[in-house]
XYZ file of C-alpha atoms in Angstrom:
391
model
C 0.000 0.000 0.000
C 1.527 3.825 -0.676
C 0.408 7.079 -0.287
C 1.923 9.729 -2.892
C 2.964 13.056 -1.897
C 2.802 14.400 -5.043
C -0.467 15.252 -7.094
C -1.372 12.908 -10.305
C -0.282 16.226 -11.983
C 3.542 16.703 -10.387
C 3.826 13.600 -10.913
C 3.528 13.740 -14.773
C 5.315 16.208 -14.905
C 8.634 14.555 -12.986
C 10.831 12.838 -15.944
C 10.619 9.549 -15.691
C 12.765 8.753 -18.203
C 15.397 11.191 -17.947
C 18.786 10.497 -18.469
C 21.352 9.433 -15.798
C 24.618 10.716 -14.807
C 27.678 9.346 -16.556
C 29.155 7.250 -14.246
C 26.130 6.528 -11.956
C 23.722 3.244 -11.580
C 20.603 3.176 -10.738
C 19.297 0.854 -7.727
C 16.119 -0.741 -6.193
C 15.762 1.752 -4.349
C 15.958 4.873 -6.652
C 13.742 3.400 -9.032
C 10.829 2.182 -5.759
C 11.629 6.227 -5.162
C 10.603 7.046 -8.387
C 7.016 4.780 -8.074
C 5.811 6.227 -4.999
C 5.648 9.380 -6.658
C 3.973 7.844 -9.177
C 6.374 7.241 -11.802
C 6.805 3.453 -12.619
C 9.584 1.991 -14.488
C 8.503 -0.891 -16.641
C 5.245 -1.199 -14.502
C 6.938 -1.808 -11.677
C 5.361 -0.582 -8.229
C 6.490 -0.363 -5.002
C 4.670 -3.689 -3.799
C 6.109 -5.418 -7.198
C 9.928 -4.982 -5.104
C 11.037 -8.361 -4.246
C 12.741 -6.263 -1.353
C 11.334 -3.924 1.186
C 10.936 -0.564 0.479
C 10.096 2.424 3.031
C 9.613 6.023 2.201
C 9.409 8.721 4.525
C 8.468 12.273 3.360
C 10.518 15.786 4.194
C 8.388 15.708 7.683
C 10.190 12.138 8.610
C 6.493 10.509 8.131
C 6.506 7.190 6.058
C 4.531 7.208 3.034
C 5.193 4.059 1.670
C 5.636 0.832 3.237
C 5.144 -1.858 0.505
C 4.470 -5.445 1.517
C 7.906 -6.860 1.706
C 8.989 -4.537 4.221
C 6.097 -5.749 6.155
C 7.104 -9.369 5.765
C 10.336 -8.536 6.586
C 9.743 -6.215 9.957
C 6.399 -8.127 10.758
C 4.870 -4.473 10.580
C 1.510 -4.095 9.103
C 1.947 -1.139 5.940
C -1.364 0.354 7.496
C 0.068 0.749 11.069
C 3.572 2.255 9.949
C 1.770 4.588 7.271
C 2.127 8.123 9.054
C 4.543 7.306 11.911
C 7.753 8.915 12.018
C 10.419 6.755 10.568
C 11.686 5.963 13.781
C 9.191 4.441 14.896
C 7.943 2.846 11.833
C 11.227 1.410 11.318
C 13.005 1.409 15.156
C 16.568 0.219 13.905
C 19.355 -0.160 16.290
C 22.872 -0.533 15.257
C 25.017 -3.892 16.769
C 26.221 -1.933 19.662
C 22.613 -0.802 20.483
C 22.335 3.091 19.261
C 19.148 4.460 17.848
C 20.226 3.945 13.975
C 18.082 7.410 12.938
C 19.137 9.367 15.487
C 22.779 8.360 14.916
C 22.452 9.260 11.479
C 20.114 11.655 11.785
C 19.265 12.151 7.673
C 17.218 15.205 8.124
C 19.788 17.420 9.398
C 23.959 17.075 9.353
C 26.036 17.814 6.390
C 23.677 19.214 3.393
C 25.948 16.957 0.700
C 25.238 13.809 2.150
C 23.286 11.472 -0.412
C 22.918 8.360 2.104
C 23.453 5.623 3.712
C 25.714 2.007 2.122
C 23.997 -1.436 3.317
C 24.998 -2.530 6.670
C 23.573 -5.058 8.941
C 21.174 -3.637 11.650
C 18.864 -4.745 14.237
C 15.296 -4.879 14.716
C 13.210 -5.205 17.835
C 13.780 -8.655 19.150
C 17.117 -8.762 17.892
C 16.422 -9.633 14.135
C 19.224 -8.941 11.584
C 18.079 -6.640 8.492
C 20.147 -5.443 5.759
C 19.118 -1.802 5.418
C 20.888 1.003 2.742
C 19.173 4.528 2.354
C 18.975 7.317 -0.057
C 18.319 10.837 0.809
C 16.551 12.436 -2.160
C 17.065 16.460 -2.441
C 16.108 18.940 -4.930
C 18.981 20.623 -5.270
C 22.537 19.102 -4.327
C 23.093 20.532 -0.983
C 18.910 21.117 -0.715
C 16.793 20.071 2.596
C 16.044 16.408 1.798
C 12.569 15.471 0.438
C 12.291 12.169 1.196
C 14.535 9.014 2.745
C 14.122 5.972 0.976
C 15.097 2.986 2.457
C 15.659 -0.496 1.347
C 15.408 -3.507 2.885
C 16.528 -7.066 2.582
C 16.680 -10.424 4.716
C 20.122 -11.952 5.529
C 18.753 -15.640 4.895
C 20.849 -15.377 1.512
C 23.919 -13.586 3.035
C 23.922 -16.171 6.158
C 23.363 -19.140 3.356
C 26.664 -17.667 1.857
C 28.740 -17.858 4.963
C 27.294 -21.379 5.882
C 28.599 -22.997 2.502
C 31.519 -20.958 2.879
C 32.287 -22.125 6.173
C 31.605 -25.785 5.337
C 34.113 -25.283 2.535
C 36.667 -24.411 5.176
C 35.589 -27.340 6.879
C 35.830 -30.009 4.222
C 38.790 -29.215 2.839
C 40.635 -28.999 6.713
C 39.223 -32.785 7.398
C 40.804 -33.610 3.867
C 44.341 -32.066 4.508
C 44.312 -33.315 8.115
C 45.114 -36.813 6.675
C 47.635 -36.263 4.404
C 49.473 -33.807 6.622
C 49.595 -36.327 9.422
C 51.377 -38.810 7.467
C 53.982 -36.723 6.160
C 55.077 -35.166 9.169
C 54.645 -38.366 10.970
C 56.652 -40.578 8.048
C 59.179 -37.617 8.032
C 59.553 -37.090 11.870
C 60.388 -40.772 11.540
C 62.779 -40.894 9.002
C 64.948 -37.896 10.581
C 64.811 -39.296 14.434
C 65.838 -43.413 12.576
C 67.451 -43.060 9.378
C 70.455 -45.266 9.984
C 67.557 -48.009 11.868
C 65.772 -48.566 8.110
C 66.836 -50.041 4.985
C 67.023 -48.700 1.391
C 63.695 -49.865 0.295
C 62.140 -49.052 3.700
C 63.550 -45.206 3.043
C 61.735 -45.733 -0.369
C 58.371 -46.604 0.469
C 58.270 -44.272 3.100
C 59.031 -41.487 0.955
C 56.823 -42.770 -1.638
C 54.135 -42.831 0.792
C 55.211 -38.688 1.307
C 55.470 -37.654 -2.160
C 51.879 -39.467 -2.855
C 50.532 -37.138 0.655
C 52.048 -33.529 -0.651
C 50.622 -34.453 -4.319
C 46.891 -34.698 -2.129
C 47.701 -31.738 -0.421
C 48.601 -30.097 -3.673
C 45.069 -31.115 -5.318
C 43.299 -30.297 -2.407
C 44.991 -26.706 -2.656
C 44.317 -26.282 -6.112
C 40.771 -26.963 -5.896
C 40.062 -24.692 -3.745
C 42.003 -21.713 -5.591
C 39.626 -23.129 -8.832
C 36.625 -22.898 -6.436
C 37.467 -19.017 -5.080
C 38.119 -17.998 -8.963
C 34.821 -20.125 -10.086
C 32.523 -17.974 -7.556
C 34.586 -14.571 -7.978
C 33.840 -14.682 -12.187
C 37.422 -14.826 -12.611
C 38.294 -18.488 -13.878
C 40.240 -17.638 -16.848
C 40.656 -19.673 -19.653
C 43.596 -19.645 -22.192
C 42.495 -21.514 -25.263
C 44.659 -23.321 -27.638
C 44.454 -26.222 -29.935
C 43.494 -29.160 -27.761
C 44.262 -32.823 -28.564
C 41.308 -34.852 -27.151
C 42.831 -38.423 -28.236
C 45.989 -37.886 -26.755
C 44.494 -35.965 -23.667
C 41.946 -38.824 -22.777
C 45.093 -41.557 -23.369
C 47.093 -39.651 -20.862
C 44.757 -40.181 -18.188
C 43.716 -43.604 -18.863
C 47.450 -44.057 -18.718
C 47.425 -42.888 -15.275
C 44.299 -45.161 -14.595
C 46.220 -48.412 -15.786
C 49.823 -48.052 -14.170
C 48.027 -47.596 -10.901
C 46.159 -50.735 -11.413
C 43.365 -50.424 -13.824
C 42.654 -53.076 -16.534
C 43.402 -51.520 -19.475
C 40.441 -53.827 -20.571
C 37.905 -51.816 -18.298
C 38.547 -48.469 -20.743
C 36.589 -48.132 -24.378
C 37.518 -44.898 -26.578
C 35.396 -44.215 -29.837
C 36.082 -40.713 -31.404
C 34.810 -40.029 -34.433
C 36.425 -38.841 -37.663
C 36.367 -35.237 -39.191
C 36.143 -33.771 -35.549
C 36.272 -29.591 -35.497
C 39.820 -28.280 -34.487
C 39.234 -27.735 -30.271
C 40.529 -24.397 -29.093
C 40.285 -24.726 -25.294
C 42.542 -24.515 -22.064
C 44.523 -27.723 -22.282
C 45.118 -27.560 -18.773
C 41.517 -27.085 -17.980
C 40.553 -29.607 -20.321
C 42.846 -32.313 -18.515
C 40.963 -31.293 -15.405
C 37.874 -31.896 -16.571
C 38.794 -35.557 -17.774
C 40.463 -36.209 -14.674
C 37.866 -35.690 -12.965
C 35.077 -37.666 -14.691
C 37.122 -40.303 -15.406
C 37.982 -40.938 -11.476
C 34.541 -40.371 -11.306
C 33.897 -42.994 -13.241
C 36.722 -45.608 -11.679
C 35.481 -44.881 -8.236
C 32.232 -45.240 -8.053
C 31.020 -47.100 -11.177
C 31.462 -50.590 -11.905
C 32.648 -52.057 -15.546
C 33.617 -50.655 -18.754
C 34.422 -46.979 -18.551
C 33.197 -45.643 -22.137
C 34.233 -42.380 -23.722
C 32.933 -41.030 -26.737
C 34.379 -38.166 -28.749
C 31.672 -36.683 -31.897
C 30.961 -33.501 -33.338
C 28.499 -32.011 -31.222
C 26.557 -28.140 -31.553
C 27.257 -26.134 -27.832
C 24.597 -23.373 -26.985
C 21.454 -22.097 -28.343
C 22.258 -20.975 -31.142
C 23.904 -24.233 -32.701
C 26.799 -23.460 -32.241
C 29.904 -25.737 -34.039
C 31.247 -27.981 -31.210
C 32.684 -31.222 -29.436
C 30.734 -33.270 -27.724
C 32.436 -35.946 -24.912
C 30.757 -38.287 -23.187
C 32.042 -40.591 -20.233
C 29.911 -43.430 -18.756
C 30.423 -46.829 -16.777
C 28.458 -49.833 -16.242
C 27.380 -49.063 -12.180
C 24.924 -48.308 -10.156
C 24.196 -44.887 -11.759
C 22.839 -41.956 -10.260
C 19.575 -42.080 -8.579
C 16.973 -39.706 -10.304
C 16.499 -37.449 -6.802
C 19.881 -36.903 -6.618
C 20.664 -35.837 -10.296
C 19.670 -31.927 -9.611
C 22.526 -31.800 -6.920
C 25.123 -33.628 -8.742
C 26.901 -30.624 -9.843
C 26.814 -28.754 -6.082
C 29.431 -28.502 -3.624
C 29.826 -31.310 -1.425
C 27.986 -33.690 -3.368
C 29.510 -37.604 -3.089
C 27.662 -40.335 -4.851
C 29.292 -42.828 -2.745
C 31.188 -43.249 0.901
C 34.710 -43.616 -1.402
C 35.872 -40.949 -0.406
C 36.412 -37.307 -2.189
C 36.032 -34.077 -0.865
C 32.322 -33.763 -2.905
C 33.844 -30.532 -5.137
C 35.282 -32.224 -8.328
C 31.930 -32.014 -10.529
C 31.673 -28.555 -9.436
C 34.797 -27.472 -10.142
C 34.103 -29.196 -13.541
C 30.837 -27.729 -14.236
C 32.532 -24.112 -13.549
C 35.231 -24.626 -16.033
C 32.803 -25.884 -19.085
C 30.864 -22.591 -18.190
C 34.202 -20.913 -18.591
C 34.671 -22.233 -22.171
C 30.783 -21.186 -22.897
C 29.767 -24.945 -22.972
C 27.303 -27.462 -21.393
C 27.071 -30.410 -19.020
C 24.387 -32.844 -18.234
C 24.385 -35.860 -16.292
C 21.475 -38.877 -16.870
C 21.590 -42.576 -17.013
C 23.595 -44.540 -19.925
C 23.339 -47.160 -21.796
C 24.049 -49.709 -19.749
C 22.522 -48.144 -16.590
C 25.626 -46.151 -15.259
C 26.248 -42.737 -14.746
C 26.526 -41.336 -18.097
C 28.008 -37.251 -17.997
C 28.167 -35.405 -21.414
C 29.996 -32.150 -22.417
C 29.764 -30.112 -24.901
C 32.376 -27.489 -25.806
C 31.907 -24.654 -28.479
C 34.664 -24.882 -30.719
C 35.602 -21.322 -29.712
C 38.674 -20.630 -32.614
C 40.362 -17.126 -31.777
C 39.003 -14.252 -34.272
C 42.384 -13.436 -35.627
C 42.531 -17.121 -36.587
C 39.425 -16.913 -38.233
């Protein structure tokens, strides 16, 4: 529910659509401004906001409350309509200070323009996350209304949850392999002359095979920070696919896999694959020891010509599935989260992630569903993506 404080007329005559300031953005809360004076922006009115929205006029009395400030401050918009904003809105900073009369908008400096988001307080102790705008005529003009915004901190304290079970995954997961090497290596310095040469050797084995963990572990959480932050870069040149996908079934086999249990079709007259080789190898690595740990049978991987994004793009298209257990259908959505583990066999739950960021990165695809043969089947597809100055 609003109230305008300016007549059908003023508010005509207002530009609604005039231009903005180099330099400057608009926000929620300077277009919600705009509608309760009776300019809308696309249609949009105050109670459209998906976030809460109180105005108070130059007396300090709200006229506008719109319903998602009510669901947020369990205030009903007809009991805060005409209170002073202080007590419509009684906000207390987190040392316990009256938040308006700290700030006091209507009066200090006359070039003041508002206030950034910060966490306050409502009665009972509730966390908001409140910004506010003072609105003037003229630059250093009495201010003609306070517009506030407000938002919930269910998404903010979501955040910090997954951000602090992050923290905690990956300190279980270096726990081990730290133990063992300073354990193997405390040993080794305190009894060197006590074991024999290929004592020494397995010992050390058994170190260099912790730090390459640790190592992993590291690096997927740098890939993680740069996948959230936007700033995964990718470096693309020509990409080898065959000889990428032997390399790592390589691996597989000289630590024990049948080189039986791995089938590789790639078709002929495949597009030339500009991607980030070491990216690439990544996101093999990762699907295939997907596929070795926790399915059963023939690891398949299929190479064809494949079209990435809507508009048909030119593309490859790899596939990797095994003859397990498969995914079950509930769980297919969250396949691709943090955290995720099909299985108790161990993993720190962020490899298809980390995978699904970096085929974003390259402006591809990934699904997961069942294959053929009732496994896990995931399938890629990555636009061909050859430089301009190549083209």
């Amino acid at each position: 529910m609003t109230v305008g404080t300016d007549s059908p007329a003023q508010a005509r005559s207002a530009a609604p659509h005039a231009p903005e300031q180099p330099g400057t953005a608009r926000t929620p809360a300077d277009d919600a401004a705009a509608a309760s004076a009776g300019i809308t922006f696309a249609g949009i009115q105050p109670d459209d906001l998906p976030d809460g929205l109180v105005i108070a006029d130059e007396t300090g009395r709200v006229v506008c409350f719109n319903a998602a400030a009510g669901r947020i401050t369990a205030v009903p918009a007809d009991r805060a309509l005409g209170l002073p904003l202080d007590e419509a809105l009684p906000l207390e900073d987190l040392k316990g200070r009256r938040w308006w009369a700290l700030t006091d908008p209507y009066g200090g400096l006359a070039t003041r323009r508002g206030q950034p988001e910060r966490n306050l307080l409502l009665p009972g102790g509730r966390e908001v996350l409140v910004s506010a705008r003072y609105v003037r005529e003229h630059p250093t003009g009495p201010v003609r209304r306070v517009v506030v915004s407000l938002r919930g901190t269910d998404a903010r304290r979501r955040t910090e949850r997954s951000h602090a079970e992050l923290i905690a995954t990956v300190a279980h997961e270096l726990r081990s392999p730290l133990t063992s090497v300073k354990g193997f290596t405390a040993t080794l310095l305190d009894k060197w002359e006590r074991f024999t040469d290929e004592q020494k050797r397995l010992m050390l084995e058994t170190v260099d095979a912790d730090a390459g963990r640790i190592k992993r572990l590291i690096a997927e959480l740098l890939d993680i920070s740069r996948i959230d932050s936007g700033r995964l870069e990718v470096r693309r040149q020509p990409v080898d696919l065959a000889a990428a996908i032997g390399r790592h079934i390589q691996v597989h086999t000289t630590g024990g896999q049948s080189p039986d249990r791995f089938f590789v079709r790639i078709r002929p007259d495949l597009p030339a694959l500009w991607a980030d080789p070491d990216k690439i190898d990544q996101i093999l690595g990762n699907l295939l020891e997907n596929a070795v740990r926790h399915g059963d049978g023939t690891v398949t991987i299929e190479v064809a010509p494949g079209t990435a994004g809507d508009d048909g793009e030119e593309g490859t298209e790899v596939t990797v599935s095994d003859e397990g257990p498969g995914i079950p259908e509930a769980s297919m959505s969250r396949v691709f989260t943090r955290f995720w583990r099909g299985s108790k066999r161990g993993g720190t739950g962020l490899g298809l992630y980390i995978v699904k960021g970096i085929v974003e990165a390259h402006g591809g695809t990934i699904t997961v569903g069942r294959g053929p043969r009732g496994g896990a089947e995931f399938r890629f597809t990555l636009p061909v993506g050859t430089p301009a100055h190549l083209i």
